[in-house]
Short mmCIF file of C-alpha atoms in Angstrom, two decimals:
data_model
loop_
_atom_site.label_atom_id
_atom_site.label_comp_id
_atom_site.label_asym_id
_atom_site.label_seq_id
_atom_site.Cartn_x
_atom_site.Cartn_y
_atom_site.Cartn_z
CA MET A 24 -7.37 -9.03 -21.99
CA SER A 25 -6.15 -5.91 -20.44
CA LEU A 26 -3.56 -5.69 -18.39
CA SER A 27 -5.24 -4.19 -15.65
CA ILE A 28 -7.25 -8.26 -16.15
CA GLN A 29 -4.01 -9.58 -16.78
CA ILE A 30 -2.63 -9.11 -13.53
CA MET A 31 -5.23 -9.45 -11.24
CA GLU A 32 -5.52 -13.48 -12.40
CA GLU A 33 -2.30 -13.32 -12.13
CA ILE A 34 -3.01 -12.35 -8.75
CA LYS A 35 -5.78 -15.04 -8.12
CA THR A 36 -2.77 -17.25 -9.15
CA ALA A 37 -0.94 -16.50 -6.92
CA MET A 38 -2.24 -16.23 -3.74
CA ARG A 39 -3.61 -20.03 -4.94
CA ALA A 40 0.47 -21.16 -5.52
CA LYS A 41 0.89 -18.76 -1.78
CA ASN A 42 3.95 -17.76 -4.25
CA THR A 43 4.95 -14.54 -1.94
CA VAL A 44 7.70 -13.27 -4.63
CA ALA A 45 4.99 -13.12 -7.85
CA LEU A 46 2.28 -11.86 -5.57
CA GLU A 47 4.66 -8.80 -3.95
CA ALA A 48 5.69 -8.22 -8.12
CA LEU A 49 2.71 -8.53 -9.72
CA ARG A 50 0.71 -6.49 -6.23
CA ALA A 51 3.41 -3.19 -7.10
CA ILE A 52 2.42 -3.48 -10.70
CA LYS A 53 -1.24 -3.52 -9.76
CA SER A 54 -0.06 -0.29 -7.79
CA GLU A 55 1.81 1.15 -10.42
CA ILE A 56 -1.73 1.19 -12.86
CA LEU A 57 -3.86 2.73 -10.29
CA LEU A 58 -1.44 5.16 -9.46
CA ALA A 59 -0.59 6.21 -12.93
CA GLN A 60 -4.92 6.27 -13.55
CA THR A 61 -5.81 8.92 -11.05
CA ALA A 62 -2.85 10.19 -11.73
CA THR A 63 -4.91 11.16 -14.53
CA GLY A 64 -7.76 11.71 -12.37
CA SER A 65 -9.83 9.46 -14.45
CA LYS A 66 -10.93 6.25 -13.77
CA GLU A 67 -10.22 5.41 -17.47
CA GLU A 68 -7.47 2.55 -18.91
CA ILE A 69 -4.34 3.52 -19.55
CA SER A 70 -2.66 2.86 -23.46
CA ALA A 71 -0.73 -0.08 -23.56
CA ASP A 72 2.17 1.96 -24.94
CA ASP A 73 2.10 3.47 -20.92
CA GLU A 74 1.51 -0.16 -19.71
CA ILE A 75 4.74 -0.57 -21.36
CA LYS A 76 6.51 2.50 -20.13
CA LEU A 77 5.59 1.47 -16.95
CA LEU A 78 6.25 -2.40 -16.84
CA GLN A 79 9.44 -0.90 -17.82
CA LYS A 80 9.84 1.57 -15.26
CA LEU A 81 9.62 -1.21 -12.39
CA VAL A 82 12.61 -3.60 -14.24
CA LYS A 83 14.72 -1.11 -14.31
CA THR A 84 13.69 -0.08 -10.75
CA ARG A 85 14.41 -3.84 -9.45
CA LYS A 86 17.90 -4.12 -11.74
CA ASP A 87 18.98 -1.22 -10.32
CA SER A 88 18.77 -2.43 -6.17
CA ALA A 89 19.20 -5.65 -7.20
CA LYS A 90 23.03 -4.39 -8.53
CA ILE A 91 23.48 -2.24 -5.93
CA PHE A 92 22.43 -5.21 -3.56
CA THR A 93 24.71 -7.55 -4.97
CA GLU A 94 27.39 -5.00 -4.62
CA GLN A 95 26.99 -4.49 -1.12
CA ASN A 96 27.41 -8.26 -0.78
CA ARG A 97 23.47 -8.58 0.80
CA LEU A 98 22.66 -11.19 -1.83
CA ASP A 99 19.52 -12.23 0.42
CA LEU A 100 17.56 -8.87 -1.08
CA ALA A 101 18.58 -9.07 -3.93
CA GLU A 102 17.56 -12.97 -4.96
CA PRO A 103 13.98 -11.56 -4.63
CA GLU A 104 14.27 -8.16 -6.64
CA LEU A 105 15.63 -10.38 -10.02
CA ALA A 106 12.45 -13.21 -8.98
CA GLN A 107 10.31 -9.86 -9.21
CA ILE A 108 12.33 -8.91 -12.53
CA ALA A 109 10.82 -12.67 -13.93
CA VAL A 110 7.14 -11.71 -12.84
CA ILE A 111 7.03 -8.56 -14.53
CA GLU A 112 9.42 -9.63 -17.46
CA LYS A 113 6.55 -11.95 -18.35
CA PHE A 114 4.09 -8.82 -19.12
CA LEU A 115 6.57 -7.13 -21.87
CA PRO A 116 7.25 -7.83 -25.21
CA ALA A 117 9.61 -10.03 -25.92
CA GLN A 118 13.21 -7.90 -26.19
CA LEU A 119 14.89 -7.25 -29.29
CA SER A 120 18.98 -7.87 -29.03
CA GLU A 121 21.51 -5.72 -29.41
CA GLU A 122 22.51 -6.99 -33.22
CA GLU A 123 18.66 -6.31 -34.07
CA VAL A 124 18.72 -2.30 -32.38
CA GLU A 125 21.46 -1.46 -33.94
CA ALA A 126 20.78 -2.69 -37.23
CA ILE A 127 17.11 -0.66 -36.42
CA ILE A 128 19.49 1.76 -35.06
CA ALA A 129 21.65 2.28 -38.13
CA LYS A 130 18.05 2.14 -40.97
CA ILE A 131 17.13 4.83 -38.35
CA ILE A 132 20.15 7.51 -38.73
CA ALA A 133 20.78 6.81 -42.57
CA GLU A 134 16.64 7.17 -43.17
CA THR A 135 17.32 11.15 -41.71
CA GLY A 136 21.48 11.27 -43.00
CA ALA A 137 22.06 11.58 -38.94
CA THR A 138 25.61 12.31 -38.51
CA GLY A 139 27.68 13.13 -35.14
CA ILE A 140 26.45 13.62 -31.61
CA ALA A 141 24.92 16.97 -32.18
CA ALA A 142 21.78 14.39 -34.33
CA MET A 143 21.55 12.59 -30.99
CA GLY A 144 18.58 13.30 -29.83
CA LYS A 145 16.76 13.45 -33.39
CA VAL A 146 17.74 10.43 -32.95
CA MET A 147 16.31 8.51 -29.79
CA GLY A 148 13.12 10.17 -30.33
CA LEU A 149 12.57 8.55 -33.64
CA ALA A 150 14.41 5.55 -32.12
CA ALA A 151 12.33 5.73 -28.90
CA LYS A 152 9.53 5.70 -31.06
CA GLN A 153 9.95 2.74 -33.68
CA LEU A 154 11.24 0.47 -30.43
CA GLY A 155 8.78 1.28 -27.78
CA GLY A 156 8.33 -1.20 -24.73
CA THR A 157 11.73 -4.28 -27.14
CA ALA A 158 14.50 -2.62 -25.55
CA GLU A 159 15.57 -0.45 -22.91
CA GLY A 160 16.56 3.14 -23.09
CA LYS A 161 20.22 2.55 -22.31
CA THR A 162 21.05 -0.50 -24.92
CA ILE A 163 19.38 2.40 -26.98
CA SER A 164 21.11 5.40 -25.61
CA THR A 165 24.97 3.51 -25.68
CA ILE A 166 24.10 1.93 -29.56
CA VAL A 167 22.68 5.73 -31.08
CA LYS A 168 26.57 6.89 -29.27
CA LYS A 169 28.91 4.09 -30.98
CA LEU A 170 26.67 4.89 -34.89
CA LEU A 171 26.98 8.22 -34.00
CA ILE A 172 30.78 8.50 -33.40
#
């Protein structure tokens, strides 16, 4: 089942349950999907990889907002953001632990023979492709830096 169909079903469920936080998060996902579809000029479905990137972007945006709200002691604004993250993450693949990500990146570095920070771009590209959707870009970047230095 495509993401847009899943989202529509979840929107109906959230409306029936009068769950405003979930409804807001689901509508944001639906909006981003529609924007991505119309950006290419066609009404075709977007690829699964693009859907995952889109969801990760929405989660990252909300995490950043929640962090700023928390720093400013605005927990009333941070809590809905964190609740929306939980709703959006239901549609993402399971995230790998840092140890699992580190093992995969170490394997990539060994296979490519990369050494030094100059090879970071090459390793990041391969790691992002292999780990796509199962780890945050920031986590991947941190581990690649740690292993290359």
